[in-house]
């Protein structure tokens, strides 16, 4: 080998090593900015701290203070017990941050191993809103007290489903207690792209579960409960109206099943404004794709969209797998069109049981006034039937796939309006009647 070539080779090797070292030190520097690490291995104890930095001044300061305090307390105890220490003490602190938009959710897990082989694990949570620059609790993100009640109802229901799926025989009253609307029950929460996650720490609900119980409340269900600034922009833009003018007035919810239908649903939508009316549609999943424009319009004009299952079968006759398919496939089809999943389910034929209620997080809505439209198919008779039975807080059953039903409903609205009634969606009706919807109940009226 020539001397010159050898020298080239050496130079290249040195350059490569040099560049790698620079890259590596940048990497270390970058990493150390993201993570706070502390390791100490003393004669009597060892400490290992690994905490992600949130890069939010206030939050990182708080974490540091907490970590320092925990560390000092631990060292003090270790020093005190030094003389008659039987085991080596350990302190392990791990900090992780979840971020969603302007919100930071910091979870600090502190594990100690001390005197008498005592093992202790606890978790401290700090939630921080970086736009308003403040630490937040669950009540800070919720609209009002009723939202907290509603949140606790859906949490209770989801924990019940969790227990069922994980074959944990947790007592119902423990679930109710652990999910009741108290701030201390809801310390650990965070948002992600799917919704609000709530984690119930070990032993809060039951010692039967050997890990925390984590539930997800989808955006479709949780948005209604949140303050404006925490709502996730999902779904199409939608008309919103102020319903305070209907408070303590007579209201009725008109509901329309078996659609959507491009022709007949249109006639209804074209006329609802005359009566300042919003209604609820329980749509059949298999009809959604062929009638999507009218469904979109119904939603955007402020009407409620619920599910009437995919193929209109009697749900009580189905095996679980098929039951879930009927529900989930419809929800997915509706989401394709309006961007959100429905939260109300009207079982075909009003046929329902506990198993169905316990398999879904949808509210079950039936009716207490049957217009018998599918039988008579006559607008005058339909109108008469509604007028004969409908009163404040009632839910009227109709089908928007028949022109006569639509016409009959509009004729009834005209009369009822003269008598001082207003026409609202299921969501509005529940809100006006101050009802927190439960998951183990079927609603026939409010
Ligand atoms: Zn039906």
PDB file of C-alpha atoms in Angstrom, residues 61-347:
ATOM      1  CA  UNK A  61     -40.935  23.500  38.826  1.00  0.00           C
ATOM      2  CA  UNK A  62     -43.754  21.729  40.624  1.00  0.00           C
ATOM      3  CA  UNK A  63     -42.450  18.310  39.614  1.00  0.00           C
ATOM      4  CA  UNK A  64     -38.960  19.200  40.778  1.00  0.00           C
ATOM      5  CA  UNK A  65     -40.269  20.410  44.144  1.00  0.00           C
ATOM      6  CA  UNK A  66     -42.284  17.245  44.655  1.00  0.00           C
ATOM      7  CA  UNK A  67     -39.408  15.008  43.626  1.00  0.00           C
ATOM      8  CA  UNK A  68     -36.967  16.858  45.921  1.00  0.00           C
ATOM      9  CA  UNK A  69     -39.356  16.589  48.826  1.00  0.00           C
ATOM     10  CA  UNK A  70     -39.870  12.867  48.292  1.00  0.00           C
ATOM     11  CA  UNK A  71     -36.141  12.372  47.979  1.00  0.00           C
ATOM     12  CA  UNK A  72     -35.348  14.308  51.163  1.00  0.00           C
ATOM     13  CA  UNK A  73     -37.996  12.490  53.177  1.00  0.00           C
ATOM     14  CA  UNK A  74     -36.633   9.184  51.984  1.00  0.00           C
ATOM     15  CA  UNK A  75     -33.019  10.065  52.786  1.00  0.00           C
ATOM     16  CA  UNK A  76     -33.991  11.375  56.224  1.00  0.00           C
ATOM     17  CA  UNK A  77     -35.727   8.115  57.003  1.00  0.00           C
ATOM     18  CA  UNK A  78     -32.858   6.036  55.638  1.00  0.00           C
ATOM     19  CA  UNK A  79     -30.364   7.988  57.774  1.00  0.00           C
ATOM     20  CA  UNK A  80     -32.550   7.569  60.853  1.00  0.00           C
ATOM     21  CA  UNK A  81     -32.888   3.828  60.394  1.00  0.00           C
ATOM     22  CA  UNK A  82     -29.237   3.328  59.466  1.00  0.00           C
ATOM     23  CA  UNK A  83     -28.261   1.607  62.736  1.00  0.00           C
ATOM     24  CA  UNK A  84     -30.745  -1.217  62.671  1.00  0.00           C
ATOM     25  CA  UNK A  85     -31.461  -1.490  58.989  1.00  0.00           C
ATOM     26  CA  UNK A  86     -32.045  -5.018  57.767  1.00  0.00           C
ATOM     27  CA  UNK A  87     -32.590  -4.394  54.088  1.00  0.00           C
ATOM     28  CA  UNK A  88     -31.231  -1.920  51.625  1.00  0.00           C
ATOM     29  CA  UNK A  89     -33.764   0.859  51.119  1.00  0.00           C
ATOM     30  CA  UNK A  90     -34.891   1.842  47.661  1.00  0.00           C
ATOM     31  CA  UNK A  91     -36.553   4.871  46.153  1.00  0.00           C
ATOM     32  CA  UNK A  92     -37.735   4.815  42.581  1.00  0.00           C
ATOM     33  CA  UNK A  93     -39.409   7.811  40.988  1.00  0.00           C
ATOM     34  CA  UNK A  94     -40.720   7.828  37.440  1.00  0.00           C
ATOM     35  CA  UNK A  95     -42.376  10.773  35.767  1.00  0.00           C
ATOM     36  CA  UNK A  96     -44.264  10.694  32.491  1.00  0.00           C
ATOM     37  CA  UNK A  97     -46.084  13.422  30.669  1.00  0.00           C
ATOM     38  CA  UNK A  98     -49.057  13.120  28.313  1.00  0.00           C
ATOM     39  CA  UNK A  99     -49.839  16.067  26.143  1.00  0.00           C
ATOM     40  CA  UNK A 100     -53.012  16.951  24.309  1.00  0.00           C
ATOM     41  CA  UNK A 101     -53.284  20.339  22.598  1.00  0.00           C
ATOM     42  CA  UNK A 102     -52.509  22.865  25.327  1.00  0.00           C
ATOM     43  CA  UNK A 103     -53.037  20.402  28.159  1.00  0.00           C
ATOM     44  CA  UNK A 104     -50.309  18.517  30.031  1.00  0.00           C
ATOM     45  CA  UNK A 105     -51.027  15.518  32.206  1.00  0.00           C
ATOM     46  CA  UNK A 106     -48.126  14.582  34.456  1.00  0.00           C
ATOM     47  CA  UNK A 107     -48.035  11.251  36.235  1.00  0.00           C
ATOM     48  CA  UNK A 108     -45.422  10.802  38.931  1.00  0.00           C
ATOM     49  CA  UNK A 109     -45.080   7.257  40.230  1.00  0.00           C
ATOM     50  CA  UNK A 110     -43.180   6.905  43.496  1.00  0.00           C
ATOM     51  CA  UNK A 111     -42.114   3.506  44.748  1.00  0.00           C
ATOM     52  CA  UNK A 112     -40.315   2.946  48.044  1.00  0.00           C
ATOM     53  CA  UNK A 113     -38.943  -0.136  49.705  1.00  0.00           C
ATOM     54  CA  UNK A 114     -38.132   0.419  53.363  1.00  0.00           C
ATOM     55  CA  UNK A 115     -38.267  -0.907  56.922  1.00  0.00           C
ATOM     56  CA  UNK A 116     -39.759  -4.392  57.460  1.00  0.00           C
ATOM     57  CA  UNK A 117     -39.744  -5.030  53.718  1.00  0.00           C
ATOM     58  CA  UNK A 118     -42.411  -2.402  53.420  1.00  0.00           C
ATOM     59  CA  UNK A 119     -43.223  -1.786  49.780  1.00  0.00           C
ATOM     60  CA  UNK A 120     -45.194   1.307  48.884  1.00  0.00           C
ATOM     61  CA  UNK A 121     -46.324   2.634  45.541  1.00  0.00           C
ATOM     62  CA  UNK A 122     -48.194   5.867  44.966  1.00  0.00           C
ATOM     63  CA  UNK A 123     -48.984   8.092  42.078  1.00  0.00           C
ATOM     64  CA  UNK A 124     -49.221  11.867  42.100  1.00  0.00           C
ATOM     65  CA  UNK A 125     -50.925  13.603  39.214  1.00  0.00           C
ATOM     66  CA  UNK A 126     -50.543  17.169  38.021  1.00  0.00           C
ATOM     67  CA  UNK A 127     -52.696  18.436  35.182  1.00  0.00           C
ATOM     68  CA  UNK A 128     -51.751  21.724  33.627  1.00  0.00           C
ATOM     69  CA  UNK A 129     -53.471  24.020  31.173  1.00  0.00           C
ATOM     70  CA  UNK A 130     -50.713  25.895  29.360  1.00  0.00           C
ATOM     71  CA  UNK A 131     -53.016  28.456  27.734  1.00  0.00           C
ATOM     72  CA  UNK A 132     -54.634  29.613  30.950  1.00  0.00           C
ATOM     73  CA  UNK A 133     -51.403  28.830  32.837  1.00  0.00           C
ATOM     74  CA  UNK A 134     -52.942  26.964  35.698  1.00  0.00           C
ATOM     75  CA  UNK A 135     -53.167  23.559  37.292  1.00  0.00           C
ATOM     76  CA  UNK A 136     -56.541  21.953  36.659  1.00  0.00           C
ATOM     77  CA  UNK A 137     -58.746  19.344  38.258  1.00  0.00           C
ATOM     78  CA  UNK A 138     -61.645  17.417  36.752  1.00  0.00           C
ATOM     79  CA  UNK A 139     -64.199  20.050  37.786  1.00  0.00           C
ATOM     80  CA  UNK A 140     -62.223  22.721  35.912  1.00  0.00           C
ATOM     81  CA  UNK A 141     -62.877  21.002  32.592  1.00  0.00           C
ATOM     82  CA  UNK A 142     -66.561  20.216  33.237  1.00  0.00           C
ATOM     83  CA  UNK A 143     -69.466  22.493  32.344  1.00  0.00           C
ATOM     84  CA  UNK A 144     -71.407  22.235  35.606  1.00  0.00           C
ATOM     85  CA  UNK A 145     -72.554  19.969  38.434  1.00  0.00           C
ATOM     86  CA  UNK A 146     -74.903  18.044  36.168  1.00  0.00           C
ATOM     87  CA  UNK A 147     -71.955  17.299  33.843  1.00  0.00           C
ATOM     88  CA  UNK A 148     -70.119  15.800  36.797  1.00  0.00           C
ATOM     89  CA  UNK A 149     -73.115  13.607  37.603  1.00  0.00           C
ATOM     90  CA  UNK A 150     -73.284  12.558  33.935  1.00  0.00           C
ATOM     91  CA  UNK A 151     -69.542  11.869  33.882  1.00  0.00           C
ATOM     92  CA  UNK A 152     -69.850   9.689  36.951  1.00  0.00           C
ATOM     93  CA  UNK A 153     -72.773   7.763  35.415  1.00  0.00           C
ATOM     94  CA  UNK A 154     -70.869   6.955  32.236  1.00  0.00           C
ATOM     95  CA  UNK A 155     -67.734   6.097  34.241  1.00  0.00           C
ATOM     96  CA  UNK A 156     -69.698   3.734  36.458  1.00  0.00           C
ATOM     97  CA  UNK A 157     -71.175   2.081  33.381  1.00  0.00           C
ATOM     98  CA  UNK A 158     -67.772   1.762  31.663  1.00  0.00           C
ATOM     99  CA  UNK A 159     -66.169   0.272  34.782  1.00  0.00           C
ATOM    100  CA  UNK A 160     -69.012  -2.248  34.903  1.00  0.00           C
ATOM    101  CA  UNK A 161     -68.252  -3.184  31.301  1.00  0.00           C
ATOM    102  CA  UNK A 162     -64.523  -3.337  32.135  1.00  0.00           C
ATOM    103  CA  UNK A 163     -65.189  -5.674  35.057  1.00  0.00           C
ATOM    104  CA  UNK A 164     -67.378  -7.869  32.867  1.00  0.00           C
ATOM    105  CA  UNK A 165     -64.758  -8.053  30.095  1.00  0.00           C
ATOM    106  CA  UNK A 166     -61.935  -8.798  32.544  1.00  0.00           C
ATOM    107  CA  UNK A 167     -64.058 -11.310  34.485  1.00  0.00           C
ATOM    108  CA  UNK A 168     -63.677  -9.364  37.727  1.00  0.00           C
ATOM    109  CA  UNK A 169     -66.488  -9.925  40.178  1.00  0.00           C
ATOM    110  CA  UNK A 170     -66.439  -6.446  41.666  1.00  0.00           C
ATOM    111  CA  UNK A 171     -69.422  -5.505  43.798  1.00  0.00           C
ATOM    112  CA  UNK A 172     -71.695  -2.979  42.092  1.00  0.00           C
ATOM    113  CA  UNK A 173     -71.768  -0.774  45.159  1.00  0.00           C
ATOM    114  CA  UNK A 174     -67.955  -0.502  45.152  1.00  0.00           C
ATOM    115  CA  UNK A 175     -68.063   0.611  41.536  1.00  0.00           C
ATOM    116  CA  UNK A 176     -70.756   3.159  42.342  1.00  0.00           C
ATOM    117  CA  UNK A 177     -68.769   4.485  45.296  1.00  0.00           C
ATOM    118  CA  UNK A 178     -65.424   4.642  43.445  1.00  0.00           C
ATOM    119  CA  UNK A 179     -66.924   6.496  40.490  1.00  0.00           C
ATOM    120  CA  UNK A 180     -69.228   8.861  42.408  1.00  0.00           C
ATOM    121  CA  UNK A 181     -68.883  12.544  41.481  1.00  0.00           C
ATOM    122  CA  UNK A 182     -66.148  13.545  43.918  1.00  0.00           C
ATOM    123  CA  UNK A 183     -62.955  15.258  42.837  1.00  0.00           C
ATOM    124  CA  UNK A 184     -60.724  12.751  44.635  1.00  0.00           C
ATOM    125  CA  UNK A 185     -62.192   9.925  42.525  1.00  0.00           C
ATOM    126  CA  UNK A 186     -61.134  11.657  39.314  1.00  0.00           C
ATOM    127  CA  UNK A 187     -57.544  12.697  39.955  1.00  0.00           C
ATOM    128  CA  UNK A 188     -56.059  10.843  37.042  1.00  0.00           C
ATOM    129  CA  UNK A 189     -57.441  11.862  33.701  1.00  0.00           C
ATOM    130  CA  UNK A 190     -56.153  12.920  30.331  1.00  0.00           C
ATOM    131  CA  UNK A 191     -57.356  13.522  26.808  1.00  0.00           C
ATOM    132  CA  UNK A 192     -56.179  11.749  23.707  1.00  0.00           C
ATOM    133  CA  UNK A 193     -57.360  11.700  20.097  1.00  0.00           C
ATOM    134  CA  UNK A 194     -60.242   9.367  20.967  1.00  0.00           C
ATOM    135  CA  UNK A 195     -61.628  11.083  24.022  1.00  0.00           C
ATOM    136  CA  UNK A 196     -61.192  11.413  27.767  1.00  0.00           C
ATOM    137  CA  UNK A 197     -59.258   8.701  29.560  1.00  0.00           C
ATOM    138  CA  UNK A 198     -59.877   8.196  33.261  1.00  0.00           C
ATOM    139  CA  UNK A 199     -57.717   5.903  35.334  1.00  0.00           C
ATOM    140  CA  UNK A 200     -58.913   4.666  38.685  1.00  0.00           C
ATOM    141  CA  UNK A 201     -55.855   3.774  40.752  1.00  0.00           C
ATOM    142  CA  UNK A 202     -55.310   0.438  42.377  1.00  0.00           C
ATOM    143  CA  UNK A 203     -57.743  -0.222  45.237  1.00  0.00           C
ATOM    144  CA  UNK A 204     -59.883   2.850  44.584  1.00  0.00           C
ATOM    145  CA  UNK A 205     -62.646   0.689  43.216  1.00  0.00           C
ATOM    146  CA  UNK A 206     -61.600  -2.797  44.099  1.00  0.00           C
ATOM    147  CA  UNK A 207     -58.640  -4.859  45.228  1.00  0.00           C
ATOM    148  CA  UNK A 208     -59.755  -7.522  42.753  1.00  0.00           C
ATOM    149  CA  UNK A 209     -58.064  -5.686  39.928  1.00  0.00           C
ATOM    150  CA  UNK A 210     -54.288  -5.904  40.172  1.00  0.00           C
ATOM    151  CA  UNK A 211     -53.763  -2.824  38.076  1.00  0.00           C
ATOM    152  CA  UNK A 212     -55.440   0.529  37.655  1.00  0.00           C
ATOM    153  CA  UNK A 213     -58.776   0.468  35.876  1.00  0.00           C
ATOM    154  CA  UNK A 214     -58.630   2.611  32.787  1.00  0.00           C
ATOM    155  CA  UNK A 215     -61.646   3.687  30.792  1.00  0.00           C
ATOM    156  CA  UNK A 216     -62.089   5.781  27.658  1.00  0.00           C
ATOM    157  CA  UNK A 217     -65.063   8.063  27.193  1.00  0.00           C
ATOM    158  CA  UNK A 218     -65.312   8.804  23.467  1.00  0.00           C
ATOM    159  CA  UNK A 219     -65.451  12.413  22.276  1.00  0.00           C
ATOM    160  CA  UNK A 220     -69.027  11.831  21.061  1.00  0.00           C
ATOM    161  CA  UNK A 221     -70.068  11.235  24.669  1.00  0.00           C
ATOM    162  CA  UNK A 222     -67.780  13.561  26.564  1.00  0.00           C
ATOM    163  CA  UNK A 223     -67.959  16.743  24.472  1.00  0.00           C
ATOM    164  CA  UNK A 224     -71.421  17.534  25.850  1.00  0.00           C
ATOM    165  CA  UNK A 225     -69.995  17.595  29.370  1.00  0.00           C
ATOM    166  CA  UNK A 226     -67.040  19.884  28.792  1.00  0.00           C
ATOM    167  CA  UNK A 227     -66.515  23.595  29.008  1.00  0.00           C
ATOM    168  CA  UNK A 228     -66.313  25.258  25.593  1.00  0.00           C
ATOM    169  CA  UNK A 229     -62.506  25.559  25.654  1.00  0.00           C
ATOM    170  CA  UNK A 230     -61.946  21.820  26.174  1.00  0.00           C
ATOM    171  CA  UNK A 231     -64.389  20.547  23.547  1.00  0.00           C
ATOM    172  CA  UNK A 232     -62.781  18.677  20.667  1.00  0.00           C
ATOM    173  CA  UNK A 233     -63.682  19.834  17.198  1.00  0.00           C
ATOM    174  CA  UNK A 234     -65.169  16.657  15.858  1.00  0.00           C
ATOM    175  CA  UNK A 235     -68.067  16.275  13.504  1.00  0.00           C
ATOM    176  CA  UNK A 236     -69.574  18.704  11.060  1.00  0.00           C
ATOM    177  CA  UNK A 237     -70.480  22.251  12.003  1.00  0.00           C
ATOM    178  CA  UNK A 238     -73.881  22.292  13.507  1.00  0.00           C
ATOM    179  CA  UNK A 239     -76.584  24.781  14.344  1.00  0.00           C
ATOM    180  CA  UNK A 240     -76.818  25.378  18.082  1.00  0.00           C
ATOM    181  CA  UNK A 241     -79.784  27.018  19.709  1.00  0.00           C
ATOM    182  CA  UNK A 242     -80.413  28.524  23.103  1.00  0.00           C
ATOM    183  CA  UNK A 243     -83.055  26.408  24.811  1.00  0.00           C
ATOM    184  CA  UNK A 244     -83.368  28.518  27.955  1.00  0.00           C
ATOM    185  CA  UNK A 245     -86.572  30.034  26.528  1.00  0.00           C
ATOM    186  CA  UNK A 246     -88.204  26.594  26.761  1.00  0.00           C
ATOM    187  CA  UNK A 247     -87.344  26.134  30.419  1.00  0.00           C
ATOM    188  CA  UNK A 248     -90.499  25.370  32.414  1.00  0.00           C
ATOM    189  CA  UNK A 249     -92.554  25.392  29.201  1.00  0.00           C
ATOM    190  CA  UNK A 250     -94.371  22.448  27.631  1.00  0.00           C
ATOM    191  CA  UNK A 251     -92.091  20.456  25.329  1.00  0.00           C
ATOM    192  CA  UNK A 252     -92.401  17.308  23.221  1.00  0.00           C
ATOM    193  CA  UNK A 253     -89.766  15.230  21.423  1.00  0.00           C
ATOM    194  CA  UNK A 254     -90.857  14.008  17.993  1.00  0.00           C
ATOM    195  CA  UNK A 255     -88.773  11.036  16.906  1.00  0.00           C
ATOM    196  CA  UNK A 256     -88.550   9.460  13.463  1.00  0.00           C
ATOM    197  CA  UNK A 257     -87.414   5.880  12.889  1.00  0.00           C
ATOM    198  CA  UNK A 258     -86.397   3.694   9.954  1.00  0.00           C
ATOM    199  CA  UNK A 259     -84.947   6.484   7.742  1.00  0.00           C
ATOM    200  CA  UNK A 260     -83.175   8.352   6.416  1.00  0.00           C
ATOM    201  CA  UNK A 261     -85.101   8.739   3.200  1.00  0.00           C
ATOM    202  CA  UNK A 262     -83.936  11.305   0.670  1.00  0.00           C
ATOM    203  CA  UNK A 263     -87.481  12.313  -0.438  1.00  0.00           C
ATOM    204  CA  UNK A 264     -89.655  12.049   2.654  1.00  0.00           C
ATOM    205  CA  UNK A 265     -87.113  13.196   5.236  1.00  0.00           C
ATOM    206  CA  UNK A 266     -86.587  16.275   3.052  1.00  0.00           C
ATOM    207  CA  UNK A 267     -90.267  17.248   3.301  1.00  0.00           C
ATOM    208  CA  UNK A 268     -89.980  17.149   7.067  1.00  0.00           C
ATOM    209  CA  UNK A 269     -86.738  19.178   7.204  1.00  0.00           C
ATOM    210  CA  UNK A 270     -88.161  21.774   4.814  1.00  0.00           C
ATOM    211  CA  UNK A 271     -91.017  22.453   7.242  1.00  0.00           C
ATOM    212  CA  UNK A 272     -89.541  22.177  10.740  1.00  0.00           C
ATOM    213  CA  UNK A 273     -88.561  25.843  10.890  1.00  0.00           C
ATOM    214  CA  UNK A 274     -92.206  26.904  10.692  1.00  0.00           C
ATOM    215  CA  UNK A 275     -92.715  25.419  14.134  1.00  0.00           C
ATOM    216  CA  UNK A 276     -89.291  26.303  15.510  1.00  0.00           C
ATOM    217  CA  UNK A 277     -88.887  22.538  15.817  1.00  0.00           C
ATOM    218  CA  UNK A 278     -85.911  20.223  16.171  1.00  0.00           C
ATOM    219  CA  UNK A 279     -86.478  16.489  16.147  1.00  0.00           C
ATOM    220  CA  UNK A 280     -84.601  13.220  16.578  1.00  0.00           C
ATOM    221  CA  UNK A 281     -83.907  10.676  13.841  1.00  0.00           C
ATOM    222  CA  UNK A 282     -83.190   7.054  14.685  1.00  0.00           C
ATOM    223  CA  UNK A 283     -81.625   5.875  11.475  1.00  0.00           C
ATOM    224  CA  UNK A 284     -81.066   2.400  10.105  1.00  0.00           C
ATOM    225  CA  UNK A 285     -77.363   1.814   9.419  1.00  0.00           C
ATOM    226  CA  UNK A 286     -77.841   0.030   6.111  1.00  0.00           C
ATOM    227  CA  UNK A 287     -79.713   3.073   4.730  1.00  0.00           C
ATOM    228  CA  UNK A 288     -77.099   5.652   5.642  1.00  0.00           C
ATOM    229  CA  UNK A 289     -74.800   5.541   2.609  1.00  0.00           C
ATOM    230  CA  UNK A 290     -77.636   5.829   0.088  1.00  0.00           C
ATOM    231  CA  UNK A 291     -79.204   8.790   1.875  1.00  0.00           C
ATOM    232  CA  UNK A 292     -76.202  10.557   3.270  1.00  0.00           C
ATOM    233  CA  UNK A 293     -76.863  14.108   2.070  1.00  0.00           C
ATOM    234  CA  UNK A 294     -80.219  14.295   3.814  1.00  0.00           C
ATOM    235  CA  UNK A 295     -78.704  12.819   6.989  1.00  0.00           C
ATOM    236  CA  UNK A 296     -75.929  15.386   6.884  1.00  0.00           C
ATOM    237  CA  UNK A 297     -78.477  18.162   6.514  1.00  0.00           C
ATOM    238  CA  UNK A 298     -80.625  16.846   9.373  1.00  0.00           C
ATOM    239  CA  UNK A 299     -77.603  16.841  11.674  1.00  0.00           C
ATOM    240  CA  UNK A 300     -76.289  20.220  10.615  1.00  0.00           C
ATOM    241  CA  UNK A 301     -79.665  21.842  11.147  1.00  0.00           C
ATOM    242  CA  UNK A 302     -79.441  20.874  14.806  1.00  0.00           C
ATOM    243  CA  UNK A 303     -81.530  17.717  14.902  1.00  0.00           C
ATOM    244  CA  UNK A 304     -80.320  14.695  16.891  1.00  0.00           C
ATOM    245  CA  UNK A 305     -79.153  11.576  15.100  1.00  0.00           C
ATOM    246  CA  UNK A 306     -79.558   8.283  16.919  1.00  0.00           C
ATOM    247  CA  UNK A 307     -79.121   4.657  15.930  1.00  0.00           C
ATOM    248  CA  UNK A 308     -81.891   2.245  15.031  1.00  0.00           C
ATOM    249  CA  UNK A 309     -79.354  -0.585  14.412  1.00  0.00           C
ATOM    250  CA  UNK A 310     -77.957  -1.811  11.127  1.00  0.00           C
ATOM    251  CA  UNK A 311     -80.623  -4.133   9.787  1.00  0.00           C
ATOM    252  CA  UNK A 312     -83.621  -3.653  12.081  1.00  0.00           C
ATOM    253  CA  UNK A 313     -83.524  -7.022  13.796  1.00  0.00           C
ATOM    254  CA  UNK A 314     -84.982  -7.757  17.215  1.00  0.00           C
ATOM    255  CA  UNK A 315     -81.809  -7.326  19.282  1.00  0.00           C
ATOM    256  CA  UNK A 316     -82.972  -9.624  22.079  1.00  0.00           C
ATOM    257  CA  UNK A 317     -82.822 -12.604  19.704  1.00  0.00           C
ATOM    258  CA  UNK A 318     -79.180 -12.044  18.725  1.00  0.00           C
ATOM    259  CA  UNK A 319     -75.946 -13.572  19.974  1.00  0.00           C
ATOM    260  CA  UNK A 320     -73.506 -11.044  21.474  1.00  0.00           C
ATOM    261  CA  UNK A 321     -71.262 -10.923  18.431  1.00  0.00           C
ATOM    262  CA  UNK A 322     -74.131 -10.127  16.109  1.00  0.00           C
ATOM    263  CA  UNK A 323     -75.608  -7.665  18.576  1.00  0.00           C
ATOM    264  CA  UNK A 324     -72.363  -5.680  18.695  1.00  0.00           C
ATOM    265  CA  UNK A 325     -72.135  -5.771  14.904  1.00  0.00           C
ATOM    266  CA  UNK A 326     -75.648  -4.292  14.609  1.00  0.00           C
ATOM    267  CA  UNK A 327     -74.651  -1.460  16.938  1.00  0.00           C
ATOM    268  CA  UNK A 328     -71.043  -0.804  15.922  1.00  0.00           C
ATOM    269  CA  UNK A 329     -71.556  -0.957  12.182  1.00  0.00           C
ATOM    270  CA  UNK A 330     -74.333   1.613  12.402  1.00  0.00           C
ATOM    271  CA  UNK A 331     -72.245   3.915  14.559  1.00  0.00           C
ATOM    272  CA  UNK A 332     -69.431   3.677  12.063  1.00  0.00           C
ATOM    273  CA  UNK A 333     -71.734   4.441   9.084  1.00  0.00           C
ATOM    274  CA  UNK A 334     -73.168   7.468  10.870  1.00  0.00           C
ATOM    275  CA  UNK A 335     -69.707   8.710  11.761  1.00  0.00           C
ATOM    276  CA  UNK A 336     -68.680   8.448   8.098  1.00  0.00           C
ATOM    277  CA  UNK A 337     -71.322  11.043   7.278  1.00  0.00           C
ATOM    278  CA  UNK A 338     -71.555  13.433  10.244  1.00  0.00           C
ATOM    279  CA  UNK A 339     -68.189  12.852  11.907  1.00  0.00           C
ATOM    280  CA  UNK A 340     -69.524  11.727  15.284  1.00  0.00           C
ATOM    281  CA  UNK A 341     -71.048   8.569  16.614  1.00  0.00           C
ATOM    282  CA  UNK A 342     -74.599   8.599  17.937  1.00  0.00           C
ATOM    283  CA  UNK A 343     -75.114   8.317  21.691  1.00  0.00           C
ATOM    284  CA  UNK A 344     -78.767   7.214  21.546  1.00  0.00           C
ATOM    285  CA  UNK A 345     -80.071   3.830  20.537  1.00  0.00           C
ATOM    286  CA  UNK A 346     -83.647   2.967  19.751  1.00  0.00           C
ATOM    287  CA  UNK A 347     -83.958  -0.799  19.668  1.00  0.00           C
TER     288      UNK A 347
END
